[in-house]
Short mmCIF file of C-alpha atoms in Angstrom, two decimals:
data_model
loop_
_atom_site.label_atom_id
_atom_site.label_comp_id
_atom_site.label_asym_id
_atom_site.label_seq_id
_atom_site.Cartn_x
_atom_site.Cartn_y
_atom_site.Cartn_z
CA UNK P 185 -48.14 21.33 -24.73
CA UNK P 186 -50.68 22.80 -22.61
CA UNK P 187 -50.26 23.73 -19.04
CA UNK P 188 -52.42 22.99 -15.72
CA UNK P 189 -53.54 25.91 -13.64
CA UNK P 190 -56.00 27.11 -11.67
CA UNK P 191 -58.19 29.20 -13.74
CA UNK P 192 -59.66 32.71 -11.59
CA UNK P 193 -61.74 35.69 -12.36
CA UNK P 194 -60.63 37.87 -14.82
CA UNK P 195 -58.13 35.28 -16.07
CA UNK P 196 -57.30 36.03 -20.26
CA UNK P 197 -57.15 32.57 -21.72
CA UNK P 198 -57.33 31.33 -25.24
CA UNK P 199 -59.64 28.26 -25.78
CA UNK P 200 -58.11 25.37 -27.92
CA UNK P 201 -59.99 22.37 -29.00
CA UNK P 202 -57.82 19.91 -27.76
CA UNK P 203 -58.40 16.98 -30.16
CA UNK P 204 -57.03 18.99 -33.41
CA UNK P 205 -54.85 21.76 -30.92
CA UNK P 206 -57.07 24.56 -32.97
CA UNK P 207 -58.13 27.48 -31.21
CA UNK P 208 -60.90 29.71 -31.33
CA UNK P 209 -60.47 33.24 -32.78
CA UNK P 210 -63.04 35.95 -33.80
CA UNK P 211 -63.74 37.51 -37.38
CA UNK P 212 -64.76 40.80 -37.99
CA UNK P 213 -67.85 39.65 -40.15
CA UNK P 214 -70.89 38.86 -39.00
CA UNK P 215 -71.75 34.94 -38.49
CA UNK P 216 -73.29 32.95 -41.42
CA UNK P 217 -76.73 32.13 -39.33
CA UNK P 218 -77.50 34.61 -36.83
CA UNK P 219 -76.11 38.27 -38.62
CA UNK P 220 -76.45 39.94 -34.70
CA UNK P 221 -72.92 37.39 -33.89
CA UNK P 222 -69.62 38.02 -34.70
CA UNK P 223 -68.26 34.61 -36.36
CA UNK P 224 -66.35 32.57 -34.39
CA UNK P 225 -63.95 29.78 -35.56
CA UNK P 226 -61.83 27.07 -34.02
CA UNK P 227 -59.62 26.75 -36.37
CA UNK P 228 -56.45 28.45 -35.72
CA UNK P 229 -53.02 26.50 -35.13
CA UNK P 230 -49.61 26.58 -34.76
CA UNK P 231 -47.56 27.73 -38.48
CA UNK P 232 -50.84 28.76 -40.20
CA UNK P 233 -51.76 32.29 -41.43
CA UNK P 234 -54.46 32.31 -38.24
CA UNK P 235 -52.16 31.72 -36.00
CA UNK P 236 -51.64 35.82 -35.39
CA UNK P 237 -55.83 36.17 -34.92
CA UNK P 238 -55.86 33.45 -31.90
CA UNK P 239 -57.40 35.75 -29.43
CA UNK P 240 -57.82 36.18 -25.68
CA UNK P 241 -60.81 35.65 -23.62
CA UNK P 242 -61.17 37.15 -19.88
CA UNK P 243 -63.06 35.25 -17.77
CA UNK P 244 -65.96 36.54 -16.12
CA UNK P 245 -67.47 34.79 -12.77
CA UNK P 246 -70.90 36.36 -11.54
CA UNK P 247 -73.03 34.90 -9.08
CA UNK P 248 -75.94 32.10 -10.31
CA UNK P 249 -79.34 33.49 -9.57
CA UNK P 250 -80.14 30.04 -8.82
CA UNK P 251 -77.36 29.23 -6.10
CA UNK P 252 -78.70 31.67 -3.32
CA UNK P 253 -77.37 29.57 -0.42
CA UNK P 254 -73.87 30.00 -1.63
CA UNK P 255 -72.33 32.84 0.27
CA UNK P 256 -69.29 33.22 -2.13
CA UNK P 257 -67.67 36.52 -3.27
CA UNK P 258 -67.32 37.09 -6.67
CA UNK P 259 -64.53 39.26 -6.84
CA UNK P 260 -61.25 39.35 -9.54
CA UNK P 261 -58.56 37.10 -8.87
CA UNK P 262 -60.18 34.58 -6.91
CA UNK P 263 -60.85 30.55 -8.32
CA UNK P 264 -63.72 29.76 -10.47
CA UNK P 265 -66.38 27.99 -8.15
CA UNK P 266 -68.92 25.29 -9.49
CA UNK P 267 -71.81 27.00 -7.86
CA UNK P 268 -71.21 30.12 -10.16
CA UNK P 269 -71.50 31.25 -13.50
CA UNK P 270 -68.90 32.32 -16.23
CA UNK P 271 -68.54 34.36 -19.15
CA UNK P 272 -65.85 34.48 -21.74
CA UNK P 273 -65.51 37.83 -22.97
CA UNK P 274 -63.44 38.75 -25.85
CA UNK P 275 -60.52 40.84 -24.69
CA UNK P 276 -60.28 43.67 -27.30
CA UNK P 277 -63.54 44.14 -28.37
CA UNK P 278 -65.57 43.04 -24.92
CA UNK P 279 -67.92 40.96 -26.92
CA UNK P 280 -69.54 37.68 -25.30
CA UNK P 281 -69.00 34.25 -26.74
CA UNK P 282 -72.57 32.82 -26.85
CA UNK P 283 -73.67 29.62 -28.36
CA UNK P 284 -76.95 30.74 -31.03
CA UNK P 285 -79.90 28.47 -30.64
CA UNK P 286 -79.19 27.75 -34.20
CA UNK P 287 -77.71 24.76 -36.02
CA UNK P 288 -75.13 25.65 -39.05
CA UNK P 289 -75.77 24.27 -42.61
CA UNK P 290 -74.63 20.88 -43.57
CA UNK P 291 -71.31 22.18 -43.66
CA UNK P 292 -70.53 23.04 -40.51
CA UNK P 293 -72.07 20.07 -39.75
CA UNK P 294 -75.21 20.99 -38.70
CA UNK P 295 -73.62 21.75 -35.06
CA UNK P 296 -75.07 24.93 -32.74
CA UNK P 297 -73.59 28.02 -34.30
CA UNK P 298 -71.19 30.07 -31.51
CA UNK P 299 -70.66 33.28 -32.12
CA UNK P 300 -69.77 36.53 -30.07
CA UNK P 301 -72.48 39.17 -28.91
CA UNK P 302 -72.02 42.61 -28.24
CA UNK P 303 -71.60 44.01 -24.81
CA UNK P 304 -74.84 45.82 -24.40
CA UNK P 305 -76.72 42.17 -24.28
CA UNK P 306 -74.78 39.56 -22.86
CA UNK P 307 -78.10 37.56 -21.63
CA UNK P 308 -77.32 33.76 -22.57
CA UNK P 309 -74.00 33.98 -22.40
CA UNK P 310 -73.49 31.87 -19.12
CA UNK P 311 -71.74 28.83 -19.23
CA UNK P 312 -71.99 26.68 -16.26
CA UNK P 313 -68.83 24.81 -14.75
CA UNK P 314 -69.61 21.33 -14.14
CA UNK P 315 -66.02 19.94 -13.27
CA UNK P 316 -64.59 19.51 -17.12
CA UNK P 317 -61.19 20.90 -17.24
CA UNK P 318 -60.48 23.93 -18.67
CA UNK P 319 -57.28 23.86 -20.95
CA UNK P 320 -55.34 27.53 -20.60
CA UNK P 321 -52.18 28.48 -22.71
#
């Protein structure tokens, strides 16, 4: 099962949906919507050919723009604060896992494509902590 820890700056995590215990992996091929994104899948698991490909992610905290009254140090090691930002950068290849304003055909359910961007333009790659739990392995 999955364990419960504190998740800090420049942390390498993998991501798992925890319904289905998939996780998300890259592929070396462009996305199927937006050609600029690497494709991204959740659907790795335990015993299946994937299972090698489940990659790591570091975490990336920088300071929110928005949150000037917040003294904090952003610095590598230290807890994830709410009043931050995060990125998840791909480990090997530095990319940034983005969500593309763009929904997926009907099958992939017409959900938000997420891909990974390369590192030269990681704007709208933020993801803002509200509270939800992070699940590490």
């Amino acid at each position: 099962k999955f364990s419960e820890e504190v998740v800090k700056n420049g942390d390498k995590v993998r991501l798992f949906h925890v319904p289905t215990g998939k996780s998300m992996y890259m592929h070396g091929f462009p996305a199927p919507v937006t050609k600029e994104l690497a494709e991204v899948s959740m659907d790795a698991g335990a015993g299946d050919e994937f299972e090698v490909k489940i990659d790591r992610l570091k975490i990336e905290q920088t300071k929110n723009p928005l949150m000037k009254r917040f003294k904090s140090e952003v610095r590598e090691g230290k807890a994830l604060e709410l009043h931050n930002v995060v990125r998840f950068i791909h480990a090997k290849t530095r990319c940034a896992v983005m969500m593309s304003p763009k929904l997926l055909p009907a099958w992939g359910y017409s959900q938000f494509e997420v891909g990974c961007i390369k590192p030269t333009n990681t704007n709208g790659t933020e993801t803002y902590p509200t509270g939800t739990e992070f699940t590490i392995a």
